[in-house]
Coordinates of C-alpha atoms and ligand atoms in Angstrom, one line a residue:
M719 CA -36.6 14.6 -36.1
K720 CA -37.2 11.1 -37.3
P721 CA -40.9 10.5 -38.2
R722 CA -42.1 7.1 -36.8
L723 CA -45.3 5.7 -38.1
F724 CA -47.5 3.8 -35.6
T725 CA -50.9 4.2 -37.2
P726 CA -52.9 1.1 -37.9
G727 CA -52.5 1.6 -41.6
P728 CA -50.5 2.7 -43.4
T729 CA -47.6 1.0 -41.6
P730 CA -43.8 1.1 -42.1
V731 CA -42.5 -0.4 -45.3
P732 CA -39.2 -2.5 -45.3
E733 CA -36.2 -0.9 -47.1
E734 CA -36.0 -3.6 -49.8
T735 CA -39.6 -3.0 -50.7
L736 CA -39.0 0.8 -50.9
L737 CA -36.2 0.1 -53.3
E738 CA -38.5 -1.8 -55.6
L739 CA -40.8 1.2 -55.7
A740 CA -37.9 3.4 -56.8
K741 CA -37.2 1.3 -59.9
P742 CA -38.3 2.2 -63.5
V743 CA -41.9 1.3 -64.4
T744 CA -42.2 -1.8 -66.6
Y745 CA -44.8 -3.2 -69.0
H746 CA -47.6 -5.0 -67.1
R747 CA -48.2 -7.6 -69.8
S748 CA -44.6 -8.8 -70.1
A749 CA -43.5 -12.3 -69.2
E750 CA -41.7 -10.8 -66.3
A751 CA -44.8 -9.1 -64.9
K752 CA -46.7 -12.4 -65.2
A753 CA -44.1 -14.3 -63.4
I754 CA -44.1 -11.7 -60.6
L755 CA -47.9 -11.9 -60.3
A756 CA -47.7 -15.7 -60.2
E757 CA -45.1 -15.6 -57.4
V758 CA -47.1 -13.0 -55.4
S759 CA -50.3 -15.1 -55.8
E760 CA -48.5 -18.1 -54.4
D761 CA -47.0 -16.2 -51.5
L762 CA -50.5 -14.7 -50.7
K763 CA -51.9 -18.3 -50.5
Y764 CA -49.4 -18.9 -47.8
V765 CA -50.3 -15.7 -45.9
F766 CA -54.0 -16.5 -46.2
Q767 CA -53.4 -20.1 -45.4
T768 CA -55.5 -21.3 -48.3
S769 CA -55.1 -23.6 -51.2
Q770 CA -57.5 -21.4 -53.3
P771 CA -56.2 -18.7 -55.6
V772 CA -55.9 -15.3 -54.1
Y773 CA -56.8 -12.4 -56.4
T774 CA -54.9 -9.1 -56.5
L775 CA -57.2 -6.1 -57.1
T776 CA -55.8 -2.6 -57.7
C777 CA -57.8 -0.6 -55.1
S778 CA -57.8 0.0 -51.4
G779 CA -59.1 -2.6 -49.0
T780 CA -62.7 -1.4 -49.3
G781 CA -62.6 -2.3 -53.0
G782 CA -62.0 -5.9 -51.9
M783 CA -65.0 -5.7 -49.6
E784 CA -67.1 -4.4 -52.5
A785 CA -65.9 -7.3 -54.6
A786 CA -67.0 -9.7 -51.9
V787 CA -70.5 -8.3 -51.5
S788 CA -71.2 -7.6 -55.2
N789 CA -70.1 -11.0 -56.3
A790 CA -71.7 -13.1 -53.6
L791 CA -75.1 -11.5 -53.1
A792 CA -78.0 -10.9 -55.4
V793 CA -80.3 -7.9 -54.9
G794 CA -82.4 -8.2 -51.7
E795 CA -80.6 -11.3 -50.4
K796 CA -80.3 -11.6 -46.6
A797 CA -76.9 -10.9 -44.9
I798 CA -76.1 -11.2 -41.3
L799 CA -73.7 -8.4 -40.3
C800 CA -71.6 -9.0 -37.2
T801 CA -70.4 -5.5 -36.3
A802 CA -68.2 -4.3 -33.4
G803 CA -67.1 -0.9 -34.7
R804 CA -66.4 1.4 -37.6
W805 CA -65.1 -1.3 -40.0
G806 CA -68.2 -3.5 -39.3
E807 CA -70.0 -0.4 -40.3
R808 CA -68.0 -0.3 -43.6
W809 CA -69.5 -3.7 -44.4
R810 CA -73.0 -2.2 -43.7
G811 CA -72.3 0.7 -46.1
V812 CA -71.3 -1.7 -48.9
L813 CA -74.2 -4.1 -48.2
K814 CA -76.6 -1.1 -48.3
A815 CA -75.1 0.1 -51.6
F816 CA -75.7 -3.4 -53.1
S817 CA -79.3 -3.6 -51.7
A818 CA -78.8 -6.5 -49.2
D819 CA -81.4 -7.3 -46.6
I820 CA -79.3 -6.6 -43.5
V821 CA -79.8 -8.4 -40.2
A822 CA -77.3 -6.6 -37.8
V823 CA -75.7 -8.3 -34.8
E824 CA -74.2 -5.3 -33.0
V825 CA -72.1 -4.7 -29.9
P826 CA -70.9 -1.5 -28.4
Y827 CA -67.5 -0.2 -29.3
G828 CA -64.8 -2.1 -27.4
K829 CA -66.8 -5.3 -27.2
A830 CA -66.7 -8.4 -29.5
V831 CA -69.6 -10.2 -31.2
T832 CA -69.6 -13.7 -29.6
P833 CA -70.1 -17.0 -31.4
E834 CA -73.3 -17.5 -29.4
M835 CA -74.7 -14.2 -30.8
L836 CA -73.9 -15.4 -34.3
E837 CA -75.4 -18.8 -33.7
T838 CA -78.7 -17.3 -32.5
A839 CA -78.9 -14.9 -35.5
L840 CA -78.3 -17.8 -37.9
K841 CA -81.0 -19.9 -36.3
A842 CA -83.4 -17.0 -36.5
N843 CA -82.5 -16.3 -40.1
P844 CA -82.0 -19.7 -41.9
D845 CA -82.5 -17.9 -45.2
A846 CA -79.3 -15.7 -44.7
K847 CA -77.0 -16.1 -47.6
A848 CA -73.9 -14.8 -45.9
V849 CA -72.4 -13.5 -42.7
F850 CA -70.1 -10.5 -42.8
T851 CA -67.6 -9.8 -40.1
T852 CA -64.2 -8.4 -39.2
L853 CA -61.0 -10.2 -38.1
S854 CA -59.4 -7.2 -36.4
E855 CA -61.8 -4.3 -35.7
T856 CA -59.1 -1.6 -36.2
S857 CA -61.3 1.1 -34.7
T858 CA -61.4 -0.5 -31.3
G859 CA -58.6 -3.1 -31.2
V860 CA -61.1 -6.0 -30.8
G861 CA -60.4 -9.3 -32.4
H862 CA -63.2 -11.8 -33.3
D863 CA -63.1 -15.5 -32.7
L864 CA -63.2 -16.5 -36.4
E865 CA -62.3 -20.1 -35.7
A866 CA -65.6 -20.4 -33.7
F867 CA -67.5 -18.3 -36.3
G868 CA -66.3 -20.6 -39.0
K869 CA -67.4 -23.7 -37.3
I870 CA -70.9 -22.3 -36.8
V871 CA -71.3 -20.9 -40.4
A872 CA -69.9 -24.1 -42.0
G873 CA -72.9 -26.0 -40.8
T874 CA -75.3 -23.8 -42.7
D875 CA -75.7 -22.7 -46.4
A876 CA -74.5 -19.2 -45.6
L877 CA -71.0 -18.0 -46.6
L878 CA -68.7 -16.4 -44.0
A879 CA -67.1 -13.2 -45.4
V880 CA -64.2 -11.7 -43.5
D881 CA -62.7 -8.3 -43.6
G882 CA -59.1 -9.3 -42.7
I883 CA -57.7 -5.8 -43.4
S884 CA -55.2 -5.1 -40.6
G885 CA -55.7 -8.6 -39.0
L886 CA -54.4 -10.8 -41.8
G887 CA -50.7 -11.2 -41.4
A888 CA -50.7 -10.0 -37.8
M889 CA -52.9 -12.5 -36.0
E890 CA -53.6 -16.2 -36.5
C891 CA -56.0 -16.6 -39.4
R892 CA -56.4 -19.9 -41.2
T893 CA -58.7 -19.4 -44.2
D894 CA -59.2 -23.1 -45.1
A895 CA -58.9 -24.8 -41.7
W896 CA -61.4 -22.3 -40.2
N897 CA -63.9 -22.5 -43.1
L898 CA -63.7 -18.8 -44.0
D899 CA -65.4 -18.4 -47.4
L900 CA -64.4 -14.9 -48.5
V901 CA -61.4 -13.2 -47.1
V902 CA -60.3 -9.7 -48.0
T903 CA -57.2 -7.8 -47.0
G904 CA -55.3 -4.7 -48.1
S905 CA -51.6 -4.0 -48.7
Q906 CA -51.1 -1.2 -46.3
K907 CA -51.7 -2.9 -42.9
A908 CA -49.9 -6.0 -41.9
L909 CA -48.5 -6.8 -45.4
M910 CA -45.8 -4.1 -45.1
M911 CA -46.7 -2.1 -48.1
P912 CA -48.0 1.3 -49.1
P913 CA -51.8 1.5 -49.8
G914 CA -53.1 0.6 -53.3
L915 CA -53.7 -3.2 -53.5
A916 CA -56.5 -5.4 -52.1
F917 CA -56.4 -9.2 -52.0
I918 CA -59.3 -11.6 -51.9
C919 CA -59.9 -15.3 -52.0
A920 CA -63.0 -17.4 -52.2
S921 CA -63.7 -21.0 -51.0
A922 CA -65.3 -23.6 -53.3
K923 CA -68.6 -22.9 -51.4
A924 CA -68.2 -19.2 -52.2
W925 CA -67.5 -19.8 -55.9
K926 CA -70.6 -22.0 -56.2
K927 CA -72.7 -19.1 -54.9
I928 CA -70.8 -16.5 -57.0
D929 CA -71.4 -18.6 -60.2
A930 CA -75.1 -18.8 -59.4
T931 CA -75.4 -15.0 -58.7
P932 CA -76.3 -12.6 -61.5
V933 CA -73.4 -10.4 -62.5
R934 CA -73.8 -6.8 -61.2
N935 CA -70.4 -5.3 -61.3
F936 CA -67.7 -4.8 -63.8
Y937 CA -64.3 -3.9 -62.5
F938 CA -64.8 -6.1 -59.4
D939 CA -66.3 -9.1 -61.3
L940 CA -64.2 -11.9 -59.7
R941 CA -65.0 -14.3 -62.6
R942 CA -62.8 -12.0 -64.7
Y943 CA -59.9 -12.2 -62.2
R944 CA -60.3 -16.0 -61.9
K945 CA -60.0 -16.4 -65.7
S946 CA -57.1 -14.0 -66.0
L947 CA -55.1 -15.5 -63.2
L948 CA -55.1 -18.9 -64.9
E949 CA -52.7 -17.2 -67.3
S950 CA -50.9 -15.2 -64.4
D951 CA -52.6 -12.1 -65.6
T952 CA -55.2 -9.5 -64.5
P953 CA -58.3 -8.3 -66.4
F954 CA -57.4 -4.6 -66.2
T955 CA -54.1 -2.7 -65.8
P956 CA -52.8 -3.7 -62.4
G957 CA -50.7 -1.6 -60.1
N958 CA -47.7 -3.6 -61.3
T959 CA -45.1 -1.5 -59.5
L960 CA -46.9 -2.1 -56.3
I961 CA -47.3 -5.8 -57.1
K962 CA -43.5 -6.0 -57.6
A963 CA -42.9 -4.3 -54.3
Q964 CA -45.5 -6.6 -52.6
R965 CA -43.3 -9.5 -53.7
A966 CA -40.4 -8.1 -51.7
S967 CA -42.6 -7.7 -48.5
L968 CA -44.1 -11.2 -49.0
K969 CA -40.6 -12.7 -49.3
R970 CA -39.8 -11.1 -45.9
I971 CA -43.0 -12.6 -44.4
R972 CA -42.1 -16.1 -45.9
A973 CA -38.6 -15.9 -44.5
E974 CA -39.9 -15.1 -41.0
G975 CA -42.6 -17.8 -41.3
I976 CA -46.3 -17.1 -40.7
E977 CA -46.4 -18.9 -37.3
N978 CA -43.3 -17.0 -36.1
L979 CA -44.9 -13.8 -37.4
W980 CA -48.1 -14.4 -35.5
A981 CA -46.1 -15.3 -32.3
R982 CA -44.1 -12.0 -32.7
H983 CA -47.2 -10.0 -32.8
T984 CA -48.8 -11.8 -29.9
R985 CA -45.7 -11.2 -27.8
I986 CA -45.4 -7.5 -28.6
A987 CA -49.1 -7.0 -28.1
G988 CA -48.9 -8.7 -24.7
A989 CA -46.0 -6.6 -23.6
T990 CA -47.7 -3.4 -24.9
R991 CA -50.9 -4.2 -22.8
A992 CA -48.7 -4.8 -19.7
A993 CA -47.1 -1.4 -20.3
V994 CA -50.5 0.3 -20.7
E995 CA -51.7 -1.1 -17.4
A996 CA -48.5 -0.3 -15.6
M997 CA -48.9 3.3 -16.7
G998 CA -52.3 3.4 -15.0
L999 CA -54.1 3.4 -18.3
K1000 CA -56.7 1.0 -19.7
V1001 CA -56.8 -1.2 -22.8
F1002 CA -60.0 -0.3 -24.6
A1003 CA -60.8 -3.7 -26.2
E1004 CA -62.5 -6.4 -24.2
R1005 CA -61.0 -9.0 -26.5
P1006 CA -57.8 -7.4 -27.8
N1007 CA -56.1 -8.5 -31.0
S1008 CA -52.4 -8.5 -31.8
A1009 CA -52.4 -6.0 -34.7
L1010 CA -52.8 -2.9 -32.5
T1011 CA -53.3 -1.8 -29.0
V1012 CA -56.1 0.7 -28.3
I1013 CA -55.8 2.7 -25.2
A1014 CA -58.6 4.5 -23.4
V1015 CA -57.7 8.2 -22.9
P1016 CA -57.7 8.8 -19.1
A1017 CA -59.9 11.4 -17.4
G1018 CA -58.5 14.9 -17.4
I1019 CA -56.3 14.3 -20.5
D1020 CA -57.1 15.8 -23.9
G1021 CA -56.6 12.8 -26.1
S1022 CA -56.3 14.6 -29.4
S1023 CA -53.8 17.2 -28.2
T1024 CA -51.7 14.5 -26.5
L1025 CA -51.3 12.8 -29.9
K1026 CA -50.4 16.1 -31.6
A1027 CA -47.7 16.7 -29.0
L1028 CA -46.4 13.1 -29.4
E1029 CA -45.9 13.7 -33.1
K1030 CA -44.6 17.2 -32.9
K1031 CA -42.1 16.7 -30.0
Y1032 CA -41.0 13.1 -30.5
G1033 CA -42.0 12.1 -34.0
Y1034 CA -44.3 9.3 -33.0
K1035 CA -47.5 9.2 -35.1
L1036 CA -50.3 7.3 -33.4
A1037 CA -53.9 7.3 -34.5
D1038 CA -56.8 9.1 -32.9
G1039 CA -60.2 7.5 -32.5
Q1040 CA -62.4 7.8 -35.5
D1041 CA -65.8 9.6 -35.7
A1042 CA -67.5 9.5 -32.3
M1043 CA -64.3 7.9 -30.7
K1044 CA -62.1 11.0 -31.5
G1045 CA -60.3 12.1 -28.4
Q1046 CA -61.5 9.0 -26.5
I1047 CA -58.8 6.5 -27.5
W1048 CA -55.3 6.2 -28.8
R1049 CA -54.5 3.6 -31.4
L1050 CA -51.0 2.2 -31.4
S1051 CA -50.2 -0.2 -34.2
H1052 CA -47.5 -2.9 -33.8
M1053 CA -48.3 -4.8 -37.0
G1054 CA -46.1 -5.6 -39.9
Y1055 CA -42.6 -4.2 -40.2
T1056 CA -42.4 -3.0 -36.6
D1057 CA -40.3 -4.6 -33.9
A1058 CA -40.4 -4.7 -30.1
F1059 CA -37.8 -1.9 -29.7
E1060 CA -39.7 0.5 -31.8
V1061 CA -42.9 -0.1 -29.8
L1062 CA -40.8 0.3 -26.6
G1063 CA -39.8 3.7 -28.0
A1064 CA -43.5 4.6 -28.5
V1065 CA -44.3 3.6 -25.0
S1066 CA -41.5 5.7 -23.7
A1067 CA -42.6 8.7 -25.7
L1068 CA -46.2 8.3 -24.6
E1069 CA -45.0 8.3 -20.9
L1070 CA -43.1 11.5 -21.5
V1071 CA -46.0 13.4 -23.1
L1072 CA -48.3 12.2 -20.3
I1073 CA -45.9 13.3 -17.6
E1074 CA -45.5 16.7 -19.4
S1075 CA -49.3 17.1 -19.4
G1076 CA -49.5 16.5 -15.6
F1077 CA -50.6 12.9 -15.6
K1078 CA -49.3 11.1 -12.5
L1079 CA -46.9 8.5 -13.7
E1080 CA -43.6 7.0 -12.5
P1081 CA -41.1 7.5 -15.4
G1082 CA -40.2 4.2 -16.9
A1083 CA -43.2 2.3 -15.4
G1084 CA -44.6 1.3 -18.8
V1085 CA -41.1 0.7 -20.3
S1086 CA -40.2 -1.6 -17.4
A1087 CA -43.5 -3.5 -17.6
F1088 CA -43.1 -4.0 -21.3
Q1089 CA -39.6 -5.4 -20.8
K1090 CA -40.7 -7.7 -18.0
A1091 CA -43.6 -9.0 -20.0
Y1092 CA -41.4 -9.4 -23.1
A1093 CA -38.7 -11.2 -21.2
T1094 CA -41.1 -13.7 -19.7
S1095 CA -43.0 -14.6 -22.9
K1096 CA -42.0 -16.1 -26.2
Ligands
PLP1865 C1 -58.1 0.0 -42.8 C2 -59.2 -0.9 -42.8 C3 -60.2 -0.9 -43.7 C4 -60.3 0.2 -44.8 O1 -59.6 -0.1 -45.9 P1 -59.2 0.9 -47.0 O2 -57.9 0.4 -47.5 O3 -59.1 2.3 -46.4 O4 -60.3 0.9 -48.0 C5 -61.3 -1.8 -43.7 N1 -61.3 -2.6 -42.6 C6 -60.4 -2.7 -41.7 C7 -60.6 -3.7 -40.6 C8 -59.3 -1.8 -41.7 O5 -58.4 -1.9 -40.7

């Protein structure tokens, strides 16, 4: 059977990128390695939609989040945390580890923090140094209105720090135009790569705060990365094989064009939601994003064993809910190197396992709705 990966990280990797990973390892301080890092850094600026340098860290996405917190906040400084799920909670964990004074703006899983909620929190906490939030809350499928968040935070002294892991490269996100001060992502979500790299950029406003904040990290000290990147280099041994492979995936993204890529995700996400509803199921997120579709498990169906059957019988690997959400939702990724026909296959396989487990469903209902929605959108 052919294994098909539909988890919201890791995601499928293009063939030309896999071939890069099969090549002999090269020396990371060579002229060639520097040229590759320079090229990757330029292409990342395009993906982030920023004119600021984007730094490559050798770690998973959370390392980038740790870099954001540890560089931008001094001990005890106040941070507003806008959290709508497990990844908002990851920010909380990092903030706690670095002794931030956390003011949480929380919503139940499936809902989104609204711009009004953020505005109220900022007014009540004028001494907040930063706001931490999530572009795509991968645990629930919710997307936040970061354009609106950016407008609100830009009028204050606070920084807006965004976990763009899974969202960046799948949904519209304009770092500079939306006034996002610290943006982090990881390689294994929408950037069509295996896990292992994190990327971060900082606005001029963020750099001002970073430069005024006492250093309390070592590996993640962004000042080191800023200095090294001026010479197309990194302060420590980078995952240079991964960086080379990332270059191939970024070339693919550049060739498609970022706006076309956002439109592709929007169209597939819309068709997937139409399929879910036509199958008599519900989309879990109140404000769904285009990186993944999260489906509420219907009453009478065992969510976790359905996913196991889907993988074992048909090769489709979707993700279960995390922690307390286990068995409650199914997470279907359509980000990165995944096209409409692959998602259509996943919808079809989900229909089959549901029918086999006694769920009342007209075969092809979801597939037909997907095609209709796809045919009538662009
Ligand atoms: C996957 C994910 C993370 C976790 O990143 P790691 O690479 O596992 O450290 C954080 N935030 C979001 C929104 C994610 O989707």
